[in-house]
Tab-separated table of C-alpha atoms and ligand atoms in Angstrom:
chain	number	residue	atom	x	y	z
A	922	UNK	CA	95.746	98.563	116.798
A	923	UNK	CA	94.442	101.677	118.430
A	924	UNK	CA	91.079	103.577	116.779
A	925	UNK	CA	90.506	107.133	117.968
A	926	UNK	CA	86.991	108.032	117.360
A	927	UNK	CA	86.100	111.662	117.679
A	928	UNK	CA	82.421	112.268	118.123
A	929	UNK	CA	79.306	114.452	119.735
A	930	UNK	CA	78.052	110.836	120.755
A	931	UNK	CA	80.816	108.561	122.256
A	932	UNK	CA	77.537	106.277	123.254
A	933	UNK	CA	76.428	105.665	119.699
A	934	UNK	CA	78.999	102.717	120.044
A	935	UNK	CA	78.327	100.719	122.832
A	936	UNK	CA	76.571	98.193	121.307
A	937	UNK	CA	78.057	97.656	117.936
A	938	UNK	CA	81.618	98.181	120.357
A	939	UNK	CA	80.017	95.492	122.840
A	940	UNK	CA	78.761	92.484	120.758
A	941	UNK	CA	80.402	90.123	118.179
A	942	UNK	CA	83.871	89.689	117.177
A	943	UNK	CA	84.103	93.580	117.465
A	944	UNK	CA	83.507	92.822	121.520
A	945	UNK	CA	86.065	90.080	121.640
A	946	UNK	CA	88.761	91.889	120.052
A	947	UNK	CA	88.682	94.954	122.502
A	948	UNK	CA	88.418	92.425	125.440
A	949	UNK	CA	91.605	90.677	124.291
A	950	UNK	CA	93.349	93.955	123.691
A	951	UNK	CA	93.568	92.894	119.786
A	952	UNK	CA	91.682	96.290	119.528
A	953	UNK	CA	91.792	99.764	121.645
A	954	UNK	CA	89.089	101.993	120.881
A	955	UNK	CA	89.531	105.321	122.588
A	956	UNK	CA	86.713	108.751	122.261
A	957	UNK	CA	87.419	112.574	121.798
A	958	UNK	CA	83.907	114.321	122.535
A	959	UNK	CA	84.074	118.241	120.596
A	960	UNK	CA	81.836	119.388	123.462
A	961	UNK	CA	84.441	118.681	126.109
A	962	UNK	CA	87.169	120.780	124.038
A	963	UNK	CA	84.498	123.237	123.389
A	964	UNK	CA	84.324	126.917	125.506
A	965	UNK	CA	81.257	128.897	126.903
A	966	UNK	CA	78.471	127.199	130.061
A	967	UNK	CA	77.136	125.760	126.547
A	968	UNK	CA	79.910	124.191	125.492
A	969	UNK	CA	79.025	124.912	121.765
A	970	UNK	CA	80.367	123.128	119.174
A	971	UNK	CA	78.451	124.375	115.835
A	972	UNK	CA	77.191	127.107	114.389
A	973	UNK	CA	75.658	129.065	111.536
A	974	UNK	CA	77.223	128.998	108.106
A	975	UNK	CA	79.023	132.049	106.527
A	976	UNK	CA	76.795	132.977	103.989
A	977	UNK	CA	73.932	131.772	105.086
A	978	UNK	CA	72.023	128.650	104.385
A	979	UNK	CA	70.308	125.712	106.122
A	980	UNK	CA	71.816	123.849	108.830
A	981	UNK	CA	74.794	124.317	111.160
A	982	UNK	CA	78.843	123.877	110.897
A	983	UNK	CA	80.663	122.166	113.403
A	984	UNK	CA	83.221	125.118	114.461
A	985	UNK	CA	86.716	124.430	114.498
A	986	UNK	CA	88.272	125.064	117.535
A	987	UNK	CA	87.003	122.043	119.470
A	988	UNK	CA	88.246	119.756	116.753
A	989	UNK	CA	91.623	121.374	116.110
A	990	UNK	CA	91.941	120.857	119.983
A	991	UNK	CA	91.488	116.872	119.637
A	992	UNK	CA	93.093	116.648	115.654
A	993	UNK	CA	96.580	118.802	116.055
A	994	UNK	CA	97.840	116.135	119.446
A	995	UNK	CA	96.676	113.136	116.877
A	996	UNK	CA	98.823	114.360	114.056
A	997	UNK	CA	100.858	111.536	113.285
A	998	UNK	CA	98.126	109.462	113.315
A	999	UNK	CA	95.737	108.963	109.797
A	1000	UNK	CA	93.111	110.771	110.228
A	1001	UNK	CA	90.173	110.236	108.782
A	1002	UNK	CA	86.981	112.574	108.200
A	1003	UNK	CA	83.334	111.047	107.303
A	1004	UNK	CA	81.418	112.717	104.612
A	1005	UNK	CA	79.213	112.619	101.719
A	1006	UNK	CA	81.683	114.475	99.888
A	1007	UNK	CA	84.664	111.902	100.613
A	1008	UNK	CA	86.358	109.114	98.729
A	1009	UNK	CA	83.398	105.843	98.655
A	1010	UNK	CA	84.885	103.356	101.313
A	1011	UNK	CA	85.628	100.246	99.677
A	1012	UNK	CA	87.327	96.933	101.042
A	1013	UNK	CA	90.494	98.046	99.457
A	1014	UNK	CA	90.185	101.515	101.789
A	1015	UNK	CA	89.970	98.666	104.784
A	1016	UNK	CA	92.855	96.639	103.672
A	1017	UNK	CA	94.932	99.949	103.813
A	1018	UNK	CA	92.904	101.034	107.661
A	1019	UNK	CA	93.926	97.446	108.942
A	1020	UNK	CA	97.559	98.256	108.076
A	1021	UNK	CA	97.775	100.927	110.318
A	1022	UNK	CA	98.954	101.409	114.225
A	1023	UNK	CA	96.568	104.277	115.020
A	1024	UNK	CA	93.334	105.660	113.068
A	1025	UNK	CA	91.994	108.725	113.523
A	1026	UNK	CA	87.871	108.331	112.974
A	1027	UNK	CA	86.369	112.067	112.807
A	1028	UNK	CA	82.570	111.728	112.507
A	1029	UNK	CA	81.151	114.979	111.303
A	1030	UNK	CA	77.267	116.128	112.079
A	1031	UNK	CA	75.059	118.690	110.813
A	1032	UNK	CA	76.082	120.490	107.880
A	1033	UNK	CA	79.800	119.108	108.266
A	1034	UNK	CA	82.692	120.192	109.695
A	1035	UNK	CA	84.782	123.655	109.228
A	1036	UNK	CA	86.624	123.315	105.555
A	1037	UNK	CA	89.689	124.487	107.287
A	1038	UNK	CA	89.736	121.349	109.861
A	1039	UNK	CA	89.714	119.506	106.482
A	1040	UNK	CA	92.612	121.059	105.076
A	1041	UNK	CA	94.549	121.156	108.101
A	1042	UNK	CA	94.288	118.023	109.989
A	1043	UNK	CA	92.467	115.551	108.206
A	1044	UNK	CA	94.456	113.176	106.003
A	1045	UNK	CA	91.524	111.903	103.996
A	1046	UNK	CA	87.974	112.013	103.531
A	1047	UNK	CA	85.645	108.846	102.995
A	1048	UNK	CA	82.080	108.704	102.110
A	1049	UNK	CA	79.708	105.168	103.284
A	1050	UNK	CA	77.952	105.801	99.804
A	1051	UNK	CA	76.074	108.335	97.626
A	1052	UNK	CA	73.105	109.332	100.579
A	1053	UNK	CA	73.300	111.678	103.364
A	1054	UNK	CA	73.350	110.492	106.624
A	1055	UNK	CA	72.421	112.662	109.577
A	1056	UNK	CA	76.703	111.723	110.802
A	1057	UNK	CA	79.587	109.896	110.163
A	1058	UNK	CA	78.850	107.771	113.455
A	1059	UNK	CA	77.350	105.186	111.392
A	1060	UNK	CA	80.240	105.284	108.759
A	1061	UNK	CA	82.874	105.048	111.449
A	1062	UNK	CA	80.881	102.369	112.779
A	1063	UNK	CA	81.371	100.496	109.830
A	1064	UNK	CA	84.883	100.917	109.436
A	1065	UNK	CA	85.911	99.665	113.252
A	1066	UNK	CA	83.898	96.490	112.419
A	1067	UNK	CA	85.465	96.091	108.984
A	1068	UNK	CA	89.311	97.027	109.902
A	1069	UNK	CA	88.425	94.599	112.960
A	1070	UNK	CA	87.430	91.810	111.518
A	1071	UNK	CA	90.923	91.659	109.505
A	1072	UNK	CA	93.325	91.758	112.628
A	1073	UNK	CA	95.290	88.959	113.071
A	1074	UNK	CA	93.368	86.781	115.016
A	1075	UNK	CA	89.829	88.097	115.113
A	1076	UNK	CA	88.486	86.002	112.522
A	1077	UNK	CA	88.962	82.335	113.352
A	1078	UNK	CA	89.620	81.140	110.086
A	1079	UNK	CA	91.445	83.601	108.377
A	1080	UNK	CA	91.062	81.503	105.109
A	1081	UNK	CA	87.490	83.559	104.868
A	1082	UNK	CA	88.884	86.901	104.685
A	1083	UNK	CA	91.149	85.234	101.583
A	1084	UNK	CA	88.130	83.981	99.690
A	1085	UNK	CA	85.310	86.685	100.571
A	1086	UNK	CA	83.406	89.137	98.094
A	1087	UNK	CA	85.310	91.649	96.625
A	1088	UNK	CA	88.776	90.266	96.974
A	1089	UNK	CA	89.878	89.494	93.188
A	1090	UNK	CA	87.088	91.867	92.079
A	1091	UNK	CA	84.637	89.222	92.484
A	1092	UNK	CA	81.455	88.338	94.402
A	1093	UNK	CA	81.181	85.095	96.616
A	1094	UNK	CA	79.669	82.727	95.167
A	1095	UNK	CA	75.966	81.391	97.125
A	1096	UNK	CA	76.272	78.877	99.747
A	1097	UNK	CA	74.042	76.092	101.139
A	1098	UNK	CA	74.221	74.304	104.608
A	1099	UNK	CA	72.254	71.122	105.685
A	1100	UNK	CA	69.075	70.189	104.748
A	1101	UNK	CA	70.098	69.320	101.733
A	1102	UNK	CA	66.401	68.966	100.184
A	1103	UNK	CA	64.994	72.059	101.760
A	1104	UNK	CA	60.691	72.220	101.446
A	1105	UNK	CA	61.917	70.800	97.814
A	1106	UNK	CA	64.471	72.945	96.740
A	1107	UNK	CA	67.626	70.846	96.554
A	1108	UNK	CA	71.126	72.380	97.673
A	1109	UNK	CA	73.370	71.991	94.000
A	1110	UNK	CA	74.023	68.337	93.685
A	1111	UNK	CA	77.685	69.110	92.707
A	1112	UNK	CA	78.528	70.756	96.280
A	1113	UNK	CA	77.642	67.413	97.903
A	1114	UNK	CA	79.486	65.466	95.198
A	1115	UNK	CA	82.896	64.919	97.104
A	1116	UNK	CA	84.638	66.263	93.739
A	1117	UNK	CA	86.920	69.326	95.077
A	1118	UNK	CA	88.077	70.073	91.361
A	1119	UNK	CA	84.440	69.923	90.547
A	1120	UNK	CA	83.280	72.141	92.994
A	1121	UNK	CA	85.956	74.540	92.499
A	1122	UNK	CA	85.256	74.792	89.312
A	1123	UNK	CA	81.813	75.653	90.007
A	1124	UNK	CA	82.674	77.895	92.476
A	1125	UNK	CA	84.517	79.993	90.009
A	1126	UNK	CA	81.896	80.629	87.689
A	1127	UNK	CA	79.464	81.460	89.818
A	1128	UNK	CA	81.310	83.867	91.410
A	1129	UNK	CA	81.810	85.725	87.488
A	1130	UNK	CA	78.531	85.120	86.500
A	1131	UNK	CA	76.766	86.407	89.777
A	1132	UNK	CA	79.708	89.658	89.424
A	1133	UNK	CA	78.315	89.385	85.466
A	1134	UNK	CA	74.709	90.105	86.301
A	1135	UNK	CA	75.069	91.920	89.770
A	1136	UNK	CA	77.982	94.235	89.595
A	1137	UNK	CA	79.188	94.283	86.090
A	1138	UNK	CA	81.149	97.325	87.054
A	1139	UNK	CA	83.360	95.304	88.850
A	1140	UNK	CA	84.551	93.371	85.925
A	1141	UNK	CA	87.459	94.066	83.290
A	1142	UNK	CA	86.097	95.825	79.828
A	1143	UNK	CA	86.430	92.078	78.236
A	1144	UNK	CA	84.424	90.040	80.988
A	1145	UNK	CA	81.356	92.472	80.777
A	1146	UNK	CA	78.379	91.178	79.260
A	1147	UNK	CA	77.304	93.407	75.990
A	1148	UNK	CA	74.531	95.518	77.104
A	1149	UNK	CA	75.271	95.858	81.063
A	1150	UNK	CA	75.286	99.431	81.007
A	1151	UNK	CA	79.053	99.995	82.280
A	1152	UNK	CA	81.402	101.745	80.078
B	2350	ADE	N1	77.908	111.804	106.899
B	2350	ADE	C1	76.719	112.065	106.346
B	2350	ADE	N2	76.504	111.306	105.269
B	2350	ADE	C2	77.609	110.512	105.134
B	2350	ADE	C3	78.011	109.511	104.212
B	2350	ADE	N3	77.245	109.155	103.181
B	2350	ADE	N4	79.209	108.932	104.373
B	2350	ADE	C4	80.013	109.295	105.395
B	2350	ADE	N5	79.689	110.221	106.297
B	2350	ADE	C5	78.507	110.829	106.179
């Protein structure tokens, strides 16, 4: 899979690019991460690439020559445009980036990007969450590790992407490694019972009654406790 990343700081991502399963994955060509930098696409000794909003009002645009210049030769591929005002990214928006042979990662600064580069050559617009970052170089950071992480091969045991949080609509359920009496505060005696039905079992319902109390939003309208807030 190939990840264009268009940004104003192409060395933001060295080190989340470097480290990790991320790393390994671009060194064993699972993963080609390539950069499109505005400022080189951008005209003038200043090589501008924002400026002041029609209209007036705090902050700067980023102007939309420079990133018509890198977006109209990547048409074809998805592209992608960070903002606050975007879809919220959700595991579901990675299951769909992981399908795909080439993503398009636009990280917008200041005030945001041009509405026209929106309309024109962005395919869709995702948001990390409802906060304003000063970017979308942390958001596109996030997606590269999470679309990476579910390439064949990336993940050892691919049996942990199956089971994780938010598949099935549920949390994971806690887990507990050796000691099992830690300062006094003893792992669950069924995990070290040797009963897989058992522990199944017990799996299951923590996972809904952790979703229950943490994220009742998650649930169906008929596996919500009374009173959670959610309608
Ligand atoms: N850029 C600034 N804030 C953002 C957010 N919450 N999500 C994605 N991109 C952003």
């Amino acid at each position: 899979m190939r990840i264009s990343v268009v940004t104003v700081f192409p060395e933001y991502f060295d080190s989340p690019l470097g480290v990790s399963l991320v790393g390994r994955a671009i060194a064993d060509g699972r993963l080609e991460v390539d950069f499109h930098d505005p400022r080189d696409h951008a005209n003038g000794v200043h090589r501008q690439v924002d400026d002041a909003p029609f209209g007036g009002g705090p902050g700067m645009v980023m102007m939309p020559e420079p990133l018509a210049r890198i977006l109209e030769p990547l048409e074809g591929t998805h592209r992608v445009l960070f903002t606050p005002a975007g879809a919220p990214l959700t595991q579901s928006t990675l299951d769909r980036f992981a399908e795909m042979d080439h993503l398009t990662l636009v990280c917008g600064r200041y005030e945001g990007v041009d509405e026209r580069i929106a309309d024109h050559f962005i395919d869709e617009e995702v948001s990390l969450g409802d906060y304003v970052l000063l970017g979308g170089e942390v958001a596109a950071s996030v997606v590269i590790e999470g679309v990476a992480r579910l390439l064949p091969g990336v993940v050892g045991n691919p049996s942990s992407i199956e089971s994780e949080s938010f598949r099935g609509n549920l949390l994971e359920e806690p887990q507990y490694t050796r000691p099992a009496d830690f300062r006094g505060w003893k792992a669950p005696e069924v995990l070290l019972s040797g009963d897989h039905g058992r522990i199944a079992e017990w799996r299951e319902r923590q996972r809904r009654e952790r979703t229950a109390q943490r994220r009742p939003d998650l649930l169906d309208d008929d596996e919500r406790p009374v009173g959670s807030g959610c309608v």
